[in-house]
Coordinates of C-alpha atoms in Angstrom, one line a residue:
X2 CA 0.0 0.0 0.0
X3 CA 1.3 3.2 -1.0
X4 CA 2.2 6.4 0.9
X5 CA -0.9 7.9 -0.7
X6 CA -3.8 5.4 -0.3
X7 CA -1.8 5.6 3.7
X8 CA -3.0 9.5 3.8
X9 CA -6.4 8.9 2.0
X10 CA -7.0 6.5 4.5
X11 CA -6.0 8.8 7.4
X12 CA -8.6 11.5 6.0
X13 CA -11.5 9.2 6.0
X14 CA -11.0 7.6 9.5
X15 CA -13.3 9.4 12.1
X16 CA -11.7 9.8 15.7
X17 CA -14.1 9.0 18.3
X18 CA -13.9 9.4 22.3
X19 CA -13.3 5.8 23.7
X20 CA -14.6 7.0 27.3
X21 CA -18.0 8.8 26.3
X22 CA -20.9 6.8 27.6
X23 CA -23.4 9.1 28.1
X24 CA -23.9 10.1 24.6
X25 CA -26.2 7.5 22.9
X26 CA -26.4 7.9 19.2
X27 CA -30.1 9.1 18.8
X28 CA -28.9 11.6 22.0
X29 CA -30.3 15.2 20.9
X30 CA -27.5 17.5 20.1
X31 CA -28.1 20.8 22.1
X32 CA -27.1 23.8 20.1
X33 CA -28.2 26.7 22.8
X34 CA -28.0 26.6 26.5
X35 CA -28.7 29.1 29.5
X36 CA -27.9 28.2 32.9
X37 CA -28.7 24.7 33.6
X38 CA -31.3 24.9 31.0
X39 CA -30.4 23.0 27.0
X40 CA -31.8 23.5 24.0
X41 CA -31.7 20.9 21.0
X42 CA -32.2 21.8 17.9
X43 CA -35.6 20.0 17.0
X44 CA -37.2 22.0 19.8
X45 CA -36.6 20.2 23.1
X46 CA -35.2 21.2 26.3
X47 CA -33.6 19.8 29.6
X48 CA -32.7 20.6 32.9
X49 CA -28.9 20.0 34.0
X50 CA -28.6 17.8 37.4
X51 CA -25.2 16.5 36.7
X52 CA -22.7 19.1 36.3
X53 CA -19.7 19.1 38.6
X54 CA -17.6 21.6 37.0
X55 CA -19.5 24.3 35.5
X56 CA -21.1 25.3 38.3
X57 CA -22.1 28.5 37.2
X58 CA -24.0 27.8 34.7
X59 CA -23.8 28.0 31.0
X60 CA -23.5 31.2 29.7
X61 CA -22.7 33.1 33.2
X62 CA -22.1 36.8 31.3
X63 CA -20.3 38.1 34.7
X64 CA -18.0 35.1 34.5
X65 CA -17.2 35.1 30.5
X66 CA -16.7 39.3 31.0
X67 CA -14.4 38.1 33.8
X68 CA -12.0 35.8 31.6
X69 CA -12.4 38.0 28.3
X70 CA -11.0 40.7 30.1
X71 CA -8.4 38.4 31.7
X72 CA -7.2 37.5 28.2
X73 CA -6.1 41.4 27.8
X74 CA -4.0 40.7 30.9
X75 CA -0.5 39.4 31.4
X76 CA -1.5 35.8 30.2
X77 CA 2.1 34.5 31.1
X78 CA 2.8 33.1 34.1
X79 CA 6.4 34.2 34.0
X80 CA 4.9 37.7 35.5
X81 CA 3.0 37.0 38.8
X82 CA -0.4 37.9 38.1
X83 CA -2.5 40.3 40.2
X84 CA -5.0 36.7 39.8
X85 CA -3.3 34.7 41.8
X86 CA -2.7 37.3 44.6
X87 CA -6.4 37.4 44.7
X88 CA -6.8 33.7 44.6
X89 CA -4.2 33.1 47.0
X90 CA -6.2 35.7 49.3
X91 CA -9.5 34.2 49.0
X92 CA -8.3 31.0 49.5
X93 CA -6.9 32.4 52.8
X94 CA -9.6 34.4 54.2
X95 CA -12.8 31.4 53.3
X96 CA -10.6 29.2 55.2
X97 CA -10.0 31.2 58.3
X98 CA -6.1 31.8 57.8
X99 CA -6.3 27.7 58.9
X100 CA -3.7 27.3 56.4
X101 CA 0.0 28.2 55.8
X102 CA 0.6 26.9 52.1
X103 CA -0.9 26.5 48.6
X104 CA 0.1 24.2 45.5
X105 CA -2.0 25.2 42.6
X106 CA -2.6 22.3 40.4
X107 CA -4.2 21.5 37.1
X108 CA -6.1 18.7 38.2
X109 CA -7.6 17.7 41.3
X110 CA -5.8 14.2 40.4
X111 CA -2.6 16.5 40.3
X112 CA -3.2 18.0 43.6
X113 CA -4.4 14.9 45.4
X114 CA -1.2 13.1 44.2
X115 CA 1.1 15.5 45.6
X116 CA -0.9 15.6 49.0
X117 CA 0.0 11.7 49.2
X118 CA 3.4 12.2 48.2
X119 CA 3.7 14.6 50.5
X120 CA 2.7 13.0 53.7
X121 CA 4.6 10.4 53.3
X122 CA 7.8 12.3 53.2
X123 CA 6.7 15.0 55.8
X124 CA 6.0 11.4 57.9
X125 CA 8.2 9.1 56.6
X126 CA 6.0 6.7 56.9
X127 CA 4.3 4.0 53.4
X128 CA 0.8 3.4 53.6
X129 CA -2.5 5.6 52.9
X130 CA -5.6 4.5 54.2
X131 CA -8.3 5.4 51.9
X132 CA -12.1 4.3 51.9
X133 CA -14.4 1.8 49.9
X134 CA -16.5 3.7 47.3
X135 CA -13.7 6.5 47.2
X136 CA -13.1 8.8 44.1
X137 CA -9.7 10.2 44.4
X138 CA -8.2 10.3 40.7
X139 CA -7.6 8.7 37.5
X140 CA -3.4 8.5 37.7
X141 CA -1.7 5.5 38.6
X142 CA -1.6 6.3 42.7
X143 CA -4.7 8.4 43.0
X144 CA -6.6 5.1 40.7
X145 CA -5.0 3.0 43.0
X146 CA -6.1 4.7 46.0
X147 CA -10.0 5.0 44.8
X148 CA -12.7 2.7 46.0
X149 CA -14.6 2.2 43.0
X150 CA -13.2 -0.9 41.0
X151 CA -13.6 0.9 37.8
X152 CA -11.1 2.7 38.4
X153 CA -7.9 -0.1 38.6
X154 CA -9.5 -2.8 37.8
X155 CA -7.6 -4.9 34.9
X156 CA -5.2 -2.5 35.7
X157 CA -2.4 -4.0 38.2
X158 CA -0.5 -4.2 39.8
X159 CA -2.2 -1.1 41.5
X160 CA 0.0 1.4 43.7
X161 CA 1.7 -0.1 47.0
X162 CA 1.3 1.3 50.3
X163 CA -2.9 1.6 50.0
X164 CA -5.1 0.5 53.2
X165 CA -8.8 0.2 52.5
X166 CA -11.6 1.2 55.1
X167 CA -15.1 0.5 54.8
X168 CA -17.0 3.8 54.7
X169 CA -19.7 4.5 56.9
X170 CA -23.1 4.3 55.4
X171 CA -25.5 3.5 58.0
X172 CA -28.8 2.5 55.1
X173 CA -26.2 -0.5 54.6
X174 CA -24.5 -1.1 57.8
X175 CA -22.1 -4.0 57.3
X176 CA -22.5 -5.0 60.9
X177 CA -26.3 -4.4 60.8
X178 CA -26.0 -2.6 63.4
X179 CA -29.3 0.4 64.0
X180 CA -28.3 3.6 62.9
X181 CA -27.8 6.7 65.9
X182 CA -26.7 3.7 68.7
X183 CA -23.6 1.8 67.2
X184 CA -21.3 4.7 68.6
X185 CA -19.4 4.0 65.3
X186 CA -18.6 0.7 65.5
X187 CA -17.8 0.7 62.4
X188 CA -14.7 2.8 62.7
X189 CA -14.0 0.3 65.6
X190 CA -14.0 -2.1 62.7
X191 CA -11.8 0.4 60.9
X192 CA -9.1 -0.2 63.7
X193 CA -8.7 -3.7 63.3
X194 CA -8.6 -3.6 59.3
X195 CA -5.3 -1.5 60.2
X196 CA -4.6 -3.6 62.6
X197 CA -4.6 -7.2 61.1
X198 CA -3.9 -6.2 57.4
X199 CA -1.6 -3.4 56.7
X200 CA 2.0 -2.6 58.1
X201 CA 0.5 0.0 60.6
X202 CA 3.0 2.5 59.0
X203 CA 0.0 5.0 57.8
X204 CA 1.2 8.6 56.9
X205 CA -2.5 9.9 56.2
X206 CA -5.9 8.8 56.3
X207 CA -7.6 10.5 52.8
X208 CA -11.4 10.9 53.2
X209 CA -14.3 12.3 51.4
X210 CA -16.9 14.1 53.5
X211 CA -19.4 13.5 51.0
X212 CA -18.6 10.6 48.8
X213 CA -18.8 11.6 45.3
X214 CA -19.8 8.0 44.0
X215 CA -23.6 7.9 45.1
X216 CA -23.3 11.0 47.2
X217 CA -22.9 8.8 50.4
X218 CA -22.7 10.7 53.7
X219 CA -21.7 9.4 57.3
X220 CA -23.2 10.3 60.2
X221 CA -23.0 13.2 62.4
X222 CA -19.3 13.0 64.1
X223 CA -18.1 10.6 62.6
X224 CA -15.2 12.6 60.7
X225 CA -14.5 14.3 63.8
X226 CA -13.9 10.7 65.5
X227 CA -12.1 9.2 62.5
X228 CA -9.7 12.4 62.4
X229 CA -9.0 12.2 66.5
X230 CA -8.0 8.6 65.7
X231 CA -5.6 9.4 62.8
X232 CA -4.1 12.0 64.8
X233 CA -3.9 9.9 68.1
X234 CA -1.5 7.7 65.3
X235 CA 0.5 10.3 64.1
X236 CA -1.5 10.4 60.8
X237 CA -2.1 13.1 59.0
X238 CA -5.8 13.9 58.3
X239 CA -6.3 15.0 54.7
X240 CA -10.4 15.6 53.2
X241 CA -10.7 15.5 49.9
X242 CA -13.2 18.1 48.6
X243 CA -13.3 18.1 45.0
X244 CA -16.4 17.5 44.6
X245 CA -18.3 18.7 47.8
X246 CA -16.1 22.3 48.6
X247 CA -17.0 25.4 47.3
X248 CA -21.1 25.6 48.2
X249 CA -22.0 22.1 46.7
X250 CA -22.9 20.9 50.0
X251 CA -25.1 24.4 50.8
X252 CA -21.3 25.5 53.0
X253 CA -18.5 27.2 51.3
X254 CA -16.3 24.0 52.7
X255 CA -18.1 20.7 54.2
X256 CA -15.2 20.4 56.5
X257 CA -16.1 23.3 58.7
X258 CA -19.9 21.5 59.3
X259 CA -18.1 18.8 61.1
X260 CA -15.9 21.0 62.7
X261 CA -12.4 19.6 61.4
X262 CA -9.0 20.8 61.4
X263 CA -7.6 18.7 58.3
X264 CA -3.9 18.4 57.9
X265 CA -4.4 19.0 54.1
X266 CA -7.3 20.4 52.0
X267 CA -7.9 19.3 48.2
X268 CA -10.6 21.3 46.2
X269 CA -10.9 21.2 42.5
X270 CA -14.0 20.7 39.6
X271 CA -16.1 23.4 41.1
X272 CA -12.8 25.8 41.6
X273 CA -12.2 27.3 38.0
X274 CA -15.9 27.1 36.9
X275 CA -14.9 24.5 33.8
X276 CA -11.4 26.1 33.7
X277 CA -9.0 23.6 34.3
X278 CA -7.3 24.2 37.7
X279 CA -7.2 22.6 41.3
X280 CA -5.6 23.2 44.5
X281 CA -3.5 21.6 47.5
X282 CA -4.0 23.8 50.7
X283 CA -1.7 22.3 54.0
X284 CA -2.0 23.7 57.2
X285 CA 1.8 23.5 58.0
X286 CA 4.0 25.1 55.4
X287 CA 6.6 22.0 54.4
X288 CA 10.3 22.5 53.9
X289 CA 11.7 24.4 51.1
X290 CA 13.8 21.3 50.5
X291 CA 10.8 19.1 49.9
X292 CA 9.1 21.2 47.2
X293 CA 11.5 20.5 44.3
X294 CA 9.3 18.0 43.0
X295 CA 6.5 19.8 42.6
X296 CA 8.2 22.5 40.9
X297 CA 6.6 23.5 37.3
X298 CA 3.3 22.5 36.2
X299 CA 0.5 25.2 34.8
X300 CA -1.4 25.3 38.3
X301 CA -0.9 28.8 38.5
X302 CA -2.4 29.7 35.1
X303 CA -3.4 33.4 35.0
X304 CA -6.9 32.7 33.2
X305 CA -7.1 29.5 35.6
X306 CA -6.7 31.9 38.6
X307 CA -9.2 34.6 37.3
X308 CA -11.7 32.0 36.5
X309 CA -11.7 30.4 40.7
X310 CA -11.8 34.0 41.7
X311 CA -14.9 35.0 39.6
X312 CA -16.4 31.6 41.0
X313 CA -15.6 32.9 45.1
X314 CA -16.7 35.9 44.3
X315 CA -20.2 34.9 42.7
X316 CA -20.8 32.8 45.4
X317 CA -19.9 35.3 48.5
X318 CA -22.5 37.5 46.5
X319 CA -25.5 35.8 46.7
X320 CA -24.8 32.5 45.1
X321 CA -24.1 30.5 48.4
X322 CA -27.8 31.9 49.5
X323 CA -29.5 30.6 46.4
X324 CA -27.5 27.3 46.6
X325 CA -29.0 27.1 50.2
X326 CA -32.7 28.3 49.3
X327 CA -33.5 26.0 46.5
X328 CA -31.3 22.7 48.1
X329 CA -33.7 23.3 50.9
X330 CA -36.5 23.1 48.2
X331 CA -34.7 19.9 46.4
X332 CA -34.3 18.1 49.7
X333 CA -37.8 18.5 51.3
X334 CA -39.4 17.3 48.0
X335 CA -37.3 14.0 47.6
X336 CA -38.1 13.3 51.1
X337 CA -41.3 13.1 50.4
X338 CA -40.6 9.7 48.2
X339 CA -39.0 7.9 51.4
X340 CA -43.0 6.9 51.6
X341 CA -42.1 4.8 48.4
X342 CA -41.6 1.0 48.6
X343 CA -39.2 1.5 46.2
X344 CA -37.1 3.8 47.9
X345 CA -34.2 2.7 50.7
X346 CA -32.7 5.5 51.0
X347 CA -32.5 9.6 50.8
X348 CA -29.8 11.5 52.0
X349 CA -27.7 14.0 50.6
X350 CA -26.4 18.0 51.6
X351 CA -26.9 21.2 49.7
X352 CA -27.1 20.9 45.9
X353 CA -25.6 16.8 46.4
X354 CA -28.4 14.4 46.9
X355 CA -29.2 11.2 45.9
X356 CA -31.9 8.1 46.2
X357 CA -31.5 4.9 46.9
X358 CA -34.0 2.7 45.3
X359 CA -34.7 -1.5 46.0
X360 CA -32.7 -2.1 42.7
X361 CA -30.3 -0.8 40.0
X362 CA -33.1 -2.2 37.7
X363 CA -35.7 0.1 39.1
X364 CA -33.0 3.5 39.2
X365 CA -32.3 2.6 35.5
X366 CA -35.9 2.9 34.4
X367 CA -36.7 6.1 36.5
X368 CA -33.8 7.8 34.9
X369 CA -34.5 6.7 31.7
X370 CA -37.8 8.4 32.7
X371 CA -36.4 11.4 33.5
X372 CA -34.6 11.7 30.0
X373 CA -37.3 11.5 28.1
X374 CA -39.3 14.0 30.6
X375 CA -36.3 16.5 30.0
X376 CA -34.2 16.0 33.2
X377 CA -30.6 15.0 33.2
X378 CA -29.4 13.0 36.8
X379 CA -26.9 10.5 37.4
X380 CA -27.1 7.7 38.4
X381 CA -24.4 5.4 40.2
X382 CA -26.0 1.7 40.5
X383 CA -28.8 1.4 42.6
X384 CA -28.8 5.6 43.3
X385 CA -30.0 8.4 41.2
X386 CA -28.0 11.4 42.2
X387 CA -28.3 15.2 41.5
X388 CA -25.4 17.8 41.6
X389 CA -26.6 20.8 39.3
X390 CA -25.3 23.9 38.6
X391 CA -25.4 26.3 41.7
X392 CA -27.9 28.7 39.2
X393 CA -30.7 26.2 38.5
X394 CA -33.7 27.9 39.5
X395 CA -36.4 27.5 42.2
X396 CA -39.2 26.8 39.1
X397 CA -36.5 23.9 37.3
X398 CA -35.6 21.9 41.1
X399 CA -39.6 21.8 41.5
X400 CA -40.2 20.9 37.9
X401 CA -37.8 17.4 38.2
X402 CA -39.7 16.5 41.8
X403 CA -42.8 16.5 40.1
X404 CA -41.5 14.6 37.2
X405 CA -39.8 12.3 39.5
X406 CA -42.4 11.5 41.8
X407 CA -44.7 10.5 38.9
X408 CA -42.1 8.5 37.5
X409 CA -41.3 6.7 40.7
X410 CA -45.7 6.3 40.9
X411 CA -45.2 4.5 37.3
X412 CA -42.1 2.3 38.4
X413 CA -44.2 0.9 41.8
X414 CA -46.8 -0.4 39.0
X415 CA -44.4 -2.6 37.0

């Protein structure tokens, strides 16, 4: 075959995305959108419920006036741009000056990485205990270190040094025990999984407050005990809140509900709006000679930074109040469908909720519902979960309980 049937080839083969799912061929192609509203071109509409990173909504004019006039800045990050001052600054002052040092990342994979690399040379110590069910990244450690088996496996040999805890979800107890009396046994359980099945050489324990599979939450205190025991072990107690920081969970950081002190902080998705960039916050600046290795990197990207602080400062104008007024809205109505037979289980914070249902059969036909009723959840086995935009309006939440409810009616008749 020659050099030029080679090219023609080349021209004629289409490139497709081998990790796009969600897009079914006869999926409507939405040409127009406004806030967590779409628009397709033959006329129909939906309602955004899944949208972890552009949290602002689509076509926020304060945040695209924001990064146009960033791109007639200083868009090299050779000059230190008046951005990341202000990032740096926001970051301080939401956080209570609980912290002493920032690493700006790309990714929250990126920044989640270093955080375990960096406990285990601030302890010297191996092993990080993460959680069952956990979402931490998609590189080789952070893949390693998540709960979910999609993410490693096939893939071995997976990452040494990882310690698996069950995480506490009291709707399926593993020791059956009743929810609001076990006084946590299960993080008694916890303590003799590190006990009888790791090197007891932990450096950190990484958690979720507010699991971004299934939005699972534990009980009240329960991060408050499980950081006094990681402590009382030297640990270092780092919360991972890429997904649930910045308002999600109806507080600008979950971590301060539960009244925690973490070691380390990770936020990320929500933080540049769709703009690639995440951040590493530690409460103990490390040594200068420890840093090398996280030298370089495009964490500190001038648009990146003007993008997170157009997102702090939308929300510590009003947004965080909306988040709060129409979650409250959300939550009351999908309590109403614990009545269902169908239902196990609702629970959920802020603009992060999810149901249980009796069956990953039963979620799947309720969400399909939903899609063809012009509401777009997720769904994570047995759950269907919503994280919308922060903007999606009173009118919009209402509009997919009503929808939902009847759908849920329909699926107790099959």
């Amino acid at each position: 075959m020659g050099l030029e049937q080679v090219l023609s080839m080349e021209k004629e083969r289409k490139l497709h995305d081998l990790l796009d799912p969600l897009r079914a061929p006869d999926a409507p192609a939405f040409s127009q959108a406004e806030g967590a509203a779409y628009f397709a071109e033959d006329g129909s509409r939906a309602v955004e419920l899944n949208e972890m990173r552009v949290v602002l909504g689509q076509r926020n004019r304060a945040f695209n006036r924001a990064m146009a006039a960033a791109l007639e800045e200083v868009t090299s990050s050779r000059a230190v741009p008046a951005a990341k001052r202000e990032l740096l600054e926001r970051l301080d002052a939401t956080t209570g000056g609980r912290f002493q040092a920032v690493h700006l990342t790309s990714s929250g994979s990126e920044a989640t990485e270093a955080a375990m690399r960096m406990a285990r040379k601030l302890t010297g110590r191996t092993e990080i205990i993460t959680f069952w069910n956990s979402i931490h990244g998609r590189t080789w450690l952070t893949g390693s270190a998540s709960g979910v088996p999609k993410r490693k496996a096939g893939y071995g040999p997976l990452a040494p040094g990882g310690v698996f805890f069950p995480y506490p979800h009291c709707a399926k107890c593993l020791l059956k025990r009743e929810p609001g009396s076990c006084q946590f046994a299960c993080l008694e359980l916890c303590q003799t999984i590190y006990r009888e099945s790791s090197a007891q050489d932990a450096a950190a324990v990484l958690v979720e407050l507010c699991q971004g599979s299934g939005v699972v939450m534990p009980p009240p205190g329960y991060m408050r005990a499980l950081q006094d025991w990681a402590h009382s072990q030297g640990m270092l107690f780092i919360v991972d809140e890429n997904q649930s920081g910045l308002g999600r969970c109806g507080e600008m950081y979950l971590y301060e509900r539960e009244g925690l002190e973490p070691d380390m902080l990770l936020l990320g998705k929500t933080l540049g709006n769709g703009i690639h960039i995440a951040a590493l916050l530690t409460r103990q600046a490390p040594p200068e000679s420890l840093l090398g290795v996280f030298s370089g990197g495009s964490g500190d990207d001038p648009l990146a930074c003007r993008a997170a602080c157009e997102v702090f400062r939308q929300l510590e104008e009003g947004l965080l109040d909306h988040i709060r007024e129409v979650s409250g809205i959300l939550h009351r109505g999908l309590k109403l469908l614990e009545r269902s037979p169908l239902v196990l289980e609702v629970r959920g914070a802020g603009l992060a909720a999810a149901v249980e249902f009796s069956s990953e059969l039963v979620c799947r036909r309720i969400c399909g519902q939903l899609v063809r009723r012009g509401y777009l959840p997720g769904r994570s086995g047995a759950a269907l979960f919503c994280k919308p935009p922060y903007v999606i309006t009173a009118q919009q939440v209402e509009g997919f309980l009503v929808e939902l409810a009847e759908a849920a009616a329909q699926a107790e008749k099959c």
